[in-house]
XYZ file of C-alpha atoms in Angstrom:
604
model
C 0.000 0.000 0.000
C 2.816 2.395 0.819
C 4.585 1.641 -2.455
C 1.360 2.074 -4.400
C 0.730 5.409 -2.694
C 4.253 6.612 -3.454
C 3.890 5.639 -7.111
C 0.579 7.439 -7.329
C 2.084 10.528 -5.713
C 5.025 10.429 -8.113
C 2.635 10.114 -11.052
C 0.677 13.150 -9.882
C 3.875 15.154 -9.559
C 4.984 14.192 -13.078
C 1.535 15.001 -14.454
C 1.542 18.408 -12.820
C 5.135 18.973 -13.982
C 4.193 18.773 -17.664
C 1.248 21.129 -17.316
C 3.181 23.546 -15.119
C 5.945 23.732 -17.719
C 3.351 24.298 -20.432
C 1.728 27.067 -18.380
C 5.140 28.699 -17.907
C 5.399 29.079 -21.701
C 2.495 31.572 -21.515
C 0.684 30.172 -24.546
C -2.618 31.645 -23.333
C -1.585 35.121 -24.544
C -1.958 33.868 -28.125
C -5.092 35.467 -29.506
C -6.207 32.764 -31.995
C -7.320 29.419 -30.577
C -5.927 27.474 -33.557
C -2.369 28.697 -32.989
C -2.794 28.366 -29.236
C -3.828 24.701 -29.519
C -1.109 23.842 -32.044
C 1.591 25.472 -29.889
C 0.480 23.606 -26.769
C 0.368 20.210 -28.497
C 3.703 20.903 -30.172
C 5.165 21.637 -26.729
C 3.816 18.328 -25.357
C 5.180 16.506 -28.417
C 8.691 17.905 -27.986
C 8.697 17.617 -24.201
C 7.838 13.910 -24.458
C 10.362 13.442 -27.324
C 7.616 12.123 -29.617
C 8.848 14.350 -32.437
C 11.916 12.075 -32.691
C 9.784 8.957 -33.357
C 8.738 8.623 -36.996
C 5.258 7.329 -37.811
C 6.744 4.203 -39.438
C 8.733 3.469 -36.271
C 5.497 3.866 -34.309
C 3.723 1.377 -36.604
C 6.606 -1.052 -36.156
C 6.284 -0.706 -32.377
C 2.537 -1.442 -32.597
C 3.258 -4.613 -34.543
C 6.129 -5.731 -32.294
C 3.855 -5.435 -29.263
C 1.023 -7.383 -30.949
C -1.435 -4.476 -31.151
C -2.233 -5.215 -34.815
C -3.862 -8.513 -33.798
C -6.097 -6.926 -31.122
C -9.560 -5.513 -31.648
C -9.807 -1.723 -31.551
C -12.194 -1.829 -28.592
C -9.942 -4.135 -26.575
C -8.602 -2.585 -23.379
C -5.034 -2.638 -22.098
C -3.980 -1.731 -18.590
C -1.512 0.977 -17.632
C 1.323 -1.468 -16.934
C 1.167 -2.880 -20.474
C 0.931 0.646 -21.858
C 4.106 1.490 -19.943
C 5.798 -1.567 -21.483
C 4.804 -0.431 -24.984
C 6.110 3.091 -24.376
C 9.347 1.639 -22.986
C 9.920 -0.361 -26.169
C 9.270 2.763 -28.273
C 11.772 4.932 -26.420
C 14.471 2.276 -26.021
C 14.335 1.577 -29.757
C 14.569 5.326 -30.316
C 17.751 5.550 -28.246
C 19.256 2.748 -30.337
C 18.676 4.796 -33.482
C 19.990 8.054 -32.035
C 23.703 8.925 -31.843
C 25.324 8.609 -28.457
C 25.581 12.403 -28.174
C 21.799 12.821 -28.625
C 20.488 10.170 -26.231
C 17.249 11.013 -24.404
C 16.195 10.396 -20.823
C 14.016 7.323 -21.376
C 12.521 7.106 -17.898
C 11.523 10.759 -17.837
C 9.977 10.566 -21.316
C 8.007 7.437 -20.389
C 6.702 9.040 -17.203
C 5.620 12.288 -18.877
C 3.908 10.600 -21.835
C 2.251 7.912 -19.717
C 0.734 10.451 -17.345
C -0.407 12.654 -20.212
C -2.136 9.713 -21.939
C -3.799 8.576 -18.717
C -4.990 12.127 -17.977
C -6.334 12.439 -21.528
C -8.026 9.055 -22.081
C -8.650 7.749 -18.561
C -10.250 10.690 -16.843
C -12.404 8.367 -14.690
C -9.314 6.489 -13.402
C -10.283 3.017 -14.603
C -6.640 2.193 -15.202
C -7.315 1.009 -18.773
C -7.167 2.442 -22.293
C -8.584 1.084 -25.539
C -6.245 -0.012 -28.305
C -7.816 2.413 -30.760
C -7.417 5.444 -28.478
C -3.732 4.616 -27.939
C -3.133 4.166 -31.682
C -4.980 7.390 -32.529
C -3.057 9.407 -29.956
C 0.451 8.074 -30.688
C 0.060 8.168 -34.486
C -1.164 11.779 -34.273
C 1.443 13.093 -31.834
C 4.509 11.311 -33.246
C 6.874 12.734 -35.868
C 6.817 12.195 -39.611
C 4.881 13.554 -42.568
C 1.197 14.265 -42.188
C 0.316 12.342 -45.345
C 1.853 9.175 -43.875
C -0.058 9.655 -40.636
C -3.352 10.126 -42.454
C -2.711 7.058 -44.609
C -2.196 4.957 -41.498
C -5.307 6.404 -39.831
C -7.353 5.661 -42.966
C -6.131 2.057 -42.920
C -7.546 1.788 -39.382
C -10.994 3.245 -40.183
C -11.623 1.681 -43.641
C -13.066 -1.696 -44.591
C -11.517 -4.446 -46.702
C -12.617 -2.759 -49.950
C -10.828 0.511 -49.109
C -13.949 2.546 -48.215
C -14.045 4.636 -45.063
C -16.486 3.535 -42.379
C -18.233 6.592 -40.925
C -18.664 4.937 -37.531
C -14.913 4.344 -37.328
C -14.158 7.915 -38.391
C -16.586 9.172 -35.757
C -14.724 7.084 -33.191
C -11.423 8.536 -34.414
C -12.748 12.086 -33.992
C -13.902 11.287 -30.468
C -10.416 10.077 -29.530
C -8.257 12.633 -31.348
C -10.314 15.636 -30.178
C -9.533 14.682 -26.587
C -6.049 16.075 -27.197
C -7.167 19.747 -27.449
C -9.385 19.156 -24.423
C -6.386 17.870 -22.459
C -4.544 21.173 -23.070
C -7.640 23.202 -22.044
C -8.819 24.033 -25.582
C -11.950 21.887 -25.515
C -14.440 24.748 -26.045
C -12.812 25.569 -29.383
C -12.150 22.050 -30.684
C -14.499 19.745 -28.801
C -16.334 16.808 -30.349
C -19.878 17.267 -31.676
C -22.265 14.852 -33.331
C -22.196 16.857 -36.560
C -18.406 16.804 -36.941
C -18.394 13.749 -39.238
C -20.899 15.114 -41.739
C -19.227 18.492 -41.594
C -15.988 16.870 -42.758
C -17.477 14.433 -45.287
C -20.914 15.180 -46.712
C -20.284 12.486 -49.379
C -21.493 8.922 -49.014
C -18.447 6.998 -50.262
C -14.990 8.093 -49.141
C -11.843 6.574 -50.619
C -8.228 7.220 -49.623
C -7.540 10.120 -52.002
C -10.787 11.875 -51.056
C -9.905 11.442 -47.379
C -6.484 13.014 -47.946
C -7.943 15.810 -50.097
C -10.350 16.863 -47.348
C -8.002 16.665 -44.370
C -5.061 18.270 -46.219
C -7.118 21.001 -47.886
C -6.581 24.700 -47.271
C -8.405 25.272 -45.011
C -8.944 21.810 -43.485
C -12.102 20.880 -41.523
C -12.623 23.232 -38.607
C -12.419 20.549 -35.922
C -8.982 19.379 -37.175
C -7.498 22.696 -38.319
C -4.847 22.487 -35.579
C -3.366 19.216 -36.932
C -1.730 20.535 -40.162
C -0.784 23.735 -38.322
C 1.174 21.696 -35.777
C 3.176 20.170 -38.658
C 3.782 23.602 -40.194
C 5.048 24.832 -36.823
C 7.548 21.984 -36.768
C 8.771 22.901 -40.264
C 9.325 26.627 -39.606
C 10.828 26.615 -36.117
C 14.312 27.330 -37.500
C 13.350 29.415 -40.542
C 15.023 32.864 -40.602
C 13.474 35.931 -42.258
C 15.831 38.940 -42.707
C 12.901 41.378 -42.454
C 12.074 44.020 -39.859
C 8.846 43.616 -37.889
C 6.604 46.658 -38.346
C 5.466 46.583 -34.702
C 8.312 45.469 -32.422
C 11.002 46.708 -34.877
C 12.958 43.501 -34.550
C 15.430 43.343 -37.442
C 14.829 39.629 -38.100
C 12.138 37.010 -37.616
C 12.125 33.326 -36.733
C 9.229 31.025 -37.572
C 6.220 32.406 -39.431
C 6.076 35.786 -41.148
C 2.792 37.613 -41.796
C 2.263 40.218 -44.527
C -0.780 42.501 -44.618
C -2.753 42.381 -47.856
C -3.974 45.979 -47.482
C -1.086 47.923 -45.911
C 1.864 48.110 -48.272
C 5.087 46.753 -46.768
C 3.500 45.997 -43.384
C 4.881 42.757 -41.928
C 4.623 41.178 -38.487
C 6.599 38.476 -36.733
C 4.687 35.512 -35.384
C 4.871 36.750 -31.797
C 3.264 40.118 -32.610
C 0.648 38.591 -34.916
C -0.326 35.870 -32.441
C -0.787 38.491 -29.722
C -2.863 40.802 -31.940
C -0.443 43.734 -32.007
C -1.061 46.449 -34.587
C 0.058 50.049 -35.134
C -0.317 52.821 -37.663
C -3.054 52.364 -40.283
C -2.961 48.578 -39.851
C -5.836 46.835 -38.072
C -6.406 43.299 -36.805
C -9.351 43.044 -39.196
C -7.034 43.249 -42.207
C -6.339 40.063 -44.100
C -2.849 38.663 -43.434
C -0.888 36.190 -45.534
C 1.255 33.620 -43.739
C 4.778 32.985 -45.070
C 6.793 29.977 -43.917
C 9.952 30.777 -45.909
C 12.043 33.724 -47.070
C 12.774 34.381 -50.727
C 15.067 37.156 -51.841
C 13.841 39.457 -54.648
C 16.209 37.684 -57.049
C 14.707 34.281 -56.215
C 11.187 35.677 -56.551
C 12.042 37.063 -59.983
C 13.580 33.791 -61.162
C 10.604 31.826 -59.828
C 8.162 34.157 -61.595
C 10.085 33.819 -64.861
C 10.211 30.035 -64.538
C 6.520 29.955 -63.732
C 5.656 32.119 -66.739
C 7.773 29.910 -69.004
C 6.056 26.780 -67.722
C 9.088 25.390 -65.913
C 7.234 25.297 -62.575
C 3.804 23.661 -62.285
C 1.192 26.233 -61.298
C -1.037 24.040 -59.144
C 0.809 21.291 -57.322
C -1.373 18.700 -55.522
C -1.074 18.665 -51.734
C -0.308 14.922 -51.809
C 0.493 12.221 -54.365
C -2.382 10.277 -55.864
C -2.577 6.768 -54.430
C -4.282 3.695 -55.902
C -7.947 3.509 -55.013
C -7.943 -0.201 -54.234
C -7.595 -1.279 -50.653
C -4.031 -1.261 -49.393
C -2.780 -2.062 -45.924
C 1.001 -2.162 -46.146
C 1.198 -0.870 -42.565
C -0.346 -4.076 -41.160
C 1.827 -6.665 -42.962
C 3.304 -9.022 -40.431
C 6.888 -9.134 -41.685
C 7.248 -5.774 -43.368
C 8.005 -2.221 -42.351
C 7.141 0.476 -44.870
C 10.425 1.392 -46.603
C 11.713 4.939 -46.466
C 13.459 5.788 -49.761
C 16.714 7.663 -49.238
C 15.874 10.207 -51.927
C 12.596 11.111 -50.248
C 14.209 11.415 -46.820
C 16.952 13.648 -48.161
C 14.426 15.819 -49.954
C 12.134 16.096 -46.949
C 15.011 16.993 -44.630
C 16.170 19.754 -46.942
C 12.618 21.056 -47.252
C 12.119 21.150 -43.505
C 15.405 22.945 -42.944
C 14.629 25.574 -45.572
C 11.055 26.009 -44.403
C 9.500 25.506 -47.885
C 5.755 25.037 -47.285
C 4.917 23.301 -50.579
C 6.085 19.655 -50.733
C 8.152 18.657 -53.740
C 6.693 15.720 -55.653
C 9.462 13.302 -56.590
C 9.485 10.566 -59.166
C 9.244 7.948 -56.424
C 5.824 9.337 -55.386
C 4.140 8.741 -58.744
C 1.054 6.469 -58.666
C 2.609 3.812 -60.910
C 5.735 3.690 -58.768
C 3.727 3.424 -55.559
C 1.501 0.715 -57.027
C 4.543 -1.266 -58.086
C 6.136 -0.686 -54.688
C 3.115 -2.054 -52.828
C 3.008 -5.131 -55.057
C 6.673 -5.760 -54.335
C 6.049 -5.367 -50.613
C 3.154 -7.819 -50.678
C 5.184 -10.316 -52.711
C 8.141 -9.998 -50.361
C 5.894 -10.408 -47.318
C 4.344 -13.596 -48.741
C 7.794 -14.934 -49.507
C 8.999 -14.190 -45.968
C 5.905 -15.848 -44.520
C 6.477 -18.958 -46.623
C 10.142 -19.090 -45.632
C 9.201 -18.640 -41.996
C 6.690 -21.503 -42.225
C 9.229 -23.795 -43.857
C 11.906 -22.903 -41.338
C 9.635 -23.698 -38.391
C 8.803 -27.100 -39.894
C 12.316 -28.083 -41.012
C 14.707 -26.414 -38.595
C 15.343 -28.092 -35.245
C 14.824 -26.113 -32.032
C 18.582 -25.572 -31.744
C 18.404 -23.087 -34.684
C 16.083 -20.691 -32.898
C 18.953 -19.007 -31.083
C 20.816 -18.567 -34.349
C 17.771 -16.959 -35.979
C 17.378 -14.622 -33.003
C 21.032 -13.595 -33.213
C 20.747 -13.012 -36.954
C 17.650 -10.863 -36.393
C 19.491 -8.871 -33.736
C 22.446 -8.347 -36.064
C 20.074 -7.159 -38.769
C 18.506 -4.637 -36.386
C 21.944 -3.367 -35.371
C 22.894 -3.060 -39.034
C 19.687 -1.131 -39.720
C 20.433 1.220 -36.802
C 23.977 1.791 -38.090
C 22.668 2.496 -41.586
C 20.116 4.964 -40.231
C 22.856 6.766 -38.297
C 24.992 6.866 -41.435
C 22.025 8.170 -43.387
C 21.501 10.904 -40.808
C 25.162 11.923 -41.064
C 24.890 12.015 -44.861
C 21.821 14.244 -44.613
C 23.668 16.617 -42.290
C 26.592 16.728 -44.704
C 24.206 17.466 -47.579
C 22.645 20.276 -45.560
C 26.095 21.728 -44.812
C 27.092 21.578 -48.472
C 23.841 23.205 -49.491
C 24.446 26.104 -47.088
C 27.990 26.510 -48.425
C 26.624 26.523 -51.956
C 24.100 29.222 -51.070
C 26.832 31.336 -49.499
C 29.057 30.854 -52.527
C 26.219 31.860 -54.853
C 25.722 35.255 -53.239
C 25.642 38.191 -55.722
C 29.086 39.366 -56.866
C 30.007 42.825 -58.182
C 29.684 41.436 -61.729
C 26.108 40.376 -60.935
C 25.412 43.697 -59.267
C 26.311 45.439 -62.513
C 23.141 43.984 -63.995
C 21.078 46.215 -61.672
C 20.543 49.528 -63.551
C 19.026 51.337 -60.545
C 22.036 50.564 -58.374
C 24.460 51.702 -61.070
C 22.546 54.960 -61.614
C 22.580 55.808 -57.907
C 26.275 55.022 -57.654
C 27.063 57.135 -60.725
C 25.164 60.114 -59.244
C 27.092 59.780 -55.987
C 30.402 59.762 -57.822
C 29.358 62.850 -59.835
C 28.351 64.619 -56.612
C 31.698 63.745 -55.052
C 33.633 65.166 -58.052
C 31.548 68.354 -57.985
C 32.248 68.902 -54.300
C 35.956 68.333 -54.821
C 35.978 71.010 -57.564
C 34.108 73.452 -55.334
C 36.509 72.783 -52.495
C 39.522 73.432 -54.748
C 37.981 76.710 -55.954
C 37.256 77.823 -52.383
C 40.770 76.994 -51.280
C 42.158 79.158 -54.111
C 39.785 82.004 -53.196
C 40.798 81.675 -49.558
C 44.475 82.008 -50.439
C 43.787 85.145 -52.530
C 41.623 86.624 -49.788
C 44.320 86.055 -47.199
C 46.809 87.936 -49.388
C 44.367 90.845 -49.676
C 43.726 90.742 -45.931
C 47.468 91.047 -45.281
C 47.582 94.088 -47.579
C 44.648 95.661 -45.757
C 46.329 95.093 -42.395
C 49.480 96.848 -43.628
C 47.323 99.714 -44.958
C 45.636 100.090 -41.584
C 49.018 100.194 -39.869
C 50.190 102.943 -42.210
C 47.003 104.958 -41.561
C 47.511 104.671 -37.809
C 51.061 105.915 -38.080
C 49.935 108.824 -40.309
C 47.187 109.775 -37.831
C 49.672 109.662 -34.991
C 52.181 111.863 -36.833
C 49.521 114.453 -37.727
C 48.106 114.690 -34.229
C 51.610 115.276 -32.871
C 51.052 113.655 -29.542
C 47.450 114.869 -29.084
C 45.709 113.368 -26.070
C 42.977 112.063 -28.398
C 45.460 109.867 -30.203
C 45.759 106.195 -29.403
C 49.130 104.444 -29.451
C 49.513 101.375 -31.557
C 50.196 97.990 -29.932
C 51.387 96.187 -32.989
C 50.385 95.552 -36.553
C 48.796 92.179 -36.006
C 46.958 92.838 -32.744
C 46.252 96.602 -32.746
C 42.723 97.907 -32.228
C 42.628 101.110 -34.327
C 40.367 103.935 -33.234
C 37.754 105.128 -35.723
C 39.041 107.798 -38.104
C 37.409 111.175 -37.256
C 37.103 114.095 -39.696
C 38.641 117.438 -38.600
C 35.808 119.499 -40.039
C 32.349 119.089 -41.534
C 33.571 119.682 -45.064
C 36.712 117.654 -44.857
C 37.020 114.380 -46.783
C 37.875 111.145 -44.922
C 40.950 109.268 -45.866
C 40.341 106.863 -48.825
C 41.997 103.485 -49.332
C 43.601 102.727 -52.665
C 41.228 100.922 -55.061
C 43.850 98.419 -56.156
C 44.108 97.075 -52.588
C 40.341 96.413 -52.502
C 40.110 94.800 -55.936
C 38.290 91.468 -55.699
C 37.429 91.942 -52.019
C 33.731 91.813 -51.042
C 31.489 91.056 -48.111
C 32.308 92.558 -44.735
C 35.697 93.934 -45.820
C 34.303 96.025 -48.685
C 31.353 97.121 -46.537
C 33.704 98.275 -43.827
C 35.495 100.684 -46.223
C 32.352 101.759 -48.087
C 30.318 103.046 -45.108
C 30.279 106.720 -44.210
C 31.093 106.044 -40.583
C 34.031 103.641 -40.406
C 33.592 100.469 -38.354
C 36.037 98.406 -36.361
C 37.878 96.997 -39.366
C 39.772 94.349 -37.391
C 36.579 92.767 -36.103
C 35.063 92.841 -39.579
C 38.083 91.100 -41.038
C 37.994 88.428 -38.337
C 34.279 87.847 -38.965
C 34.962 87.423 -42.670
C 37.781 84.960 -41.991
C 35.561 82.935 -39.608
C 32.785 82.809 -42.204
C 35.177 81.464 -44.813
C 36.549 78.878 -42.354
C 33.035 77.691 -41.454
C 32.121 77.373 -45.112
C 35.250 75.340 -45.744
C 34.484 73.058 -42.760
C 30.932 72.375 -43.927
C 32.171 71.569 -47.429
C 34.805 69.204 -46.043
C 32.183 67.407 -43.924
C 29.833 67.073 -46.888
C 32.647 65.781 -49.067
C 33.645 63.214 -46.443
C 30.027 62.059 -46.018
C 29.636 61.552 -49.764
C 32.965 59.746 -49.854
C 31.825 57.428 -47.038
C 28.573 56.682 -48.890
C 30.466 55.800 -52.063
C 32.902 53.536 -50.187
C 30.077 51.883 -48.278
C 28.127 51.432 -51.510
C 31.079 49.755 -53.202
C 31.454 47.453 -50.161
C 27.779 46.563 -50.289
C 28.079 45.800 -53.997
C 30.808 43.322 -53.181
C 28.696 41.717 -50.437
C 25.373 41.621 -52.261
C 23.140 43.781 -54.456
C 19.977 43.829 -52.333
C 21.503 45.467 -49.242
C 23.352 47.990 -51.393
C 20.107 49.170 -52.974
C 18.491 49.583 -49.574
C 21.495 51.586 -48.261
C 21.462 53.927 -51.277
C 17.750 54.599 -50.862
C 18.280 55.311 -47.180
C 20.952 57.956 -47.864
């Protein structure tokens, strides 16, 4: 009793731990319930390490634990469920590199408590086989089309037609997931959900995929494809500034307003309903899951206009309409072609939302592939039957060892495949960096060349003006020296004429004297005039000082004129240096890439 109580207390702590960590993420500030639900379920998926388990590995675990032979309504207790989850996570650790091993016990505890809280709310201690399959196949990793194909194989009859009662049961089970993360009012089960999804009478596989992978999907399951899109764009980088928070880059989704020109929001601001300026939350926004430079957009538009890119790509490949259940074959695991895995990994890393349809996904190739699988399964079954009849019991250990060696070989090959995919991703990034625009490519941009040519012309014009002003300054300084000598002579002449009069003012030096104003001796007398050749070419304050009837303090006027010229020269030098910096920065930007150079020119 004490041990049972301690286990129950530990389970409650682990259950509360998951929900407390989810509450700490503050997902409830997200304005839209669809994004809020998808973010919460994505958090549970990553926290329980289910995103590392592919859907085909999950199907293999179902078969290894004998769930494919049980009826969907059969019940399993919590201890057997824990055994199944243990096999899933221990097999996962065998496939992962030693540097990326997960905490198996913690993952088992978190997932087990979440499943019990979701599907055993009345604490019976049992779950149905169908509810466990629906939950694990929905929350595991992998492509959504593979998940939906497996789900259809569980709710269709032997002729490949969907059974509405089974689909209704699937909706009941899968919609318990939003309820478990407190989003039941938005995505709860109703009796009309089935007919809302499929008003038709006969539903085959392709129709099932068309409806659930449409844009938009059925309202009750709109969070399911969004959760997969969230997984694909978590590491996507957008070098764009958010119009609200002014962040210079975005991670994840990017949203562009269809009414406000150039108005873009990061996913955090859009999810929280932030808006500023003329933009409103009622405006239609377009979701972008990747970033394309203007050059890539132009090349894509040209290729699309020339017919090189298909205009309307189907959301999924077309599968044969006859009944197919490759997931339930006893001796076969659905193969994962290397080409498809490499392509999918590159697509997920680049954030491209539209799946690329490869040659391996054509209907004829898939039909042939399924026939080969069925033939190989029958051959394995026949060989297994013959071996059990002919081989003595002493060979069972040998067969077990051979099977173990094969599993180890498969794990090694998967690790090698993962390393190859990482190397391909690294090479692709290096290729993208090497293919950045060069100055030769930038020369193809006429707008950039025109702006750069205007800047160079402006720089040359300022240099010519500066040279002319320097020449004028030198001439003016020569004239100023002549004027200073003239003033000194006038002071000496005034002093000699006054003959020591008390009204005279002694001179303190030619360069620093402050001459007194020249006074006329009588009303009809003429003031002393300066020679015209000394004032030739002199204007401004200097000429004004000699032209006025009442003489001014000529030294101050000359200093003011010199300061004005110096200030003019300083402003011209600053302007010249600023233009020079713009030209140098523009040439640097042209070497680094044409797009940023154009933006910098427009800014200046």
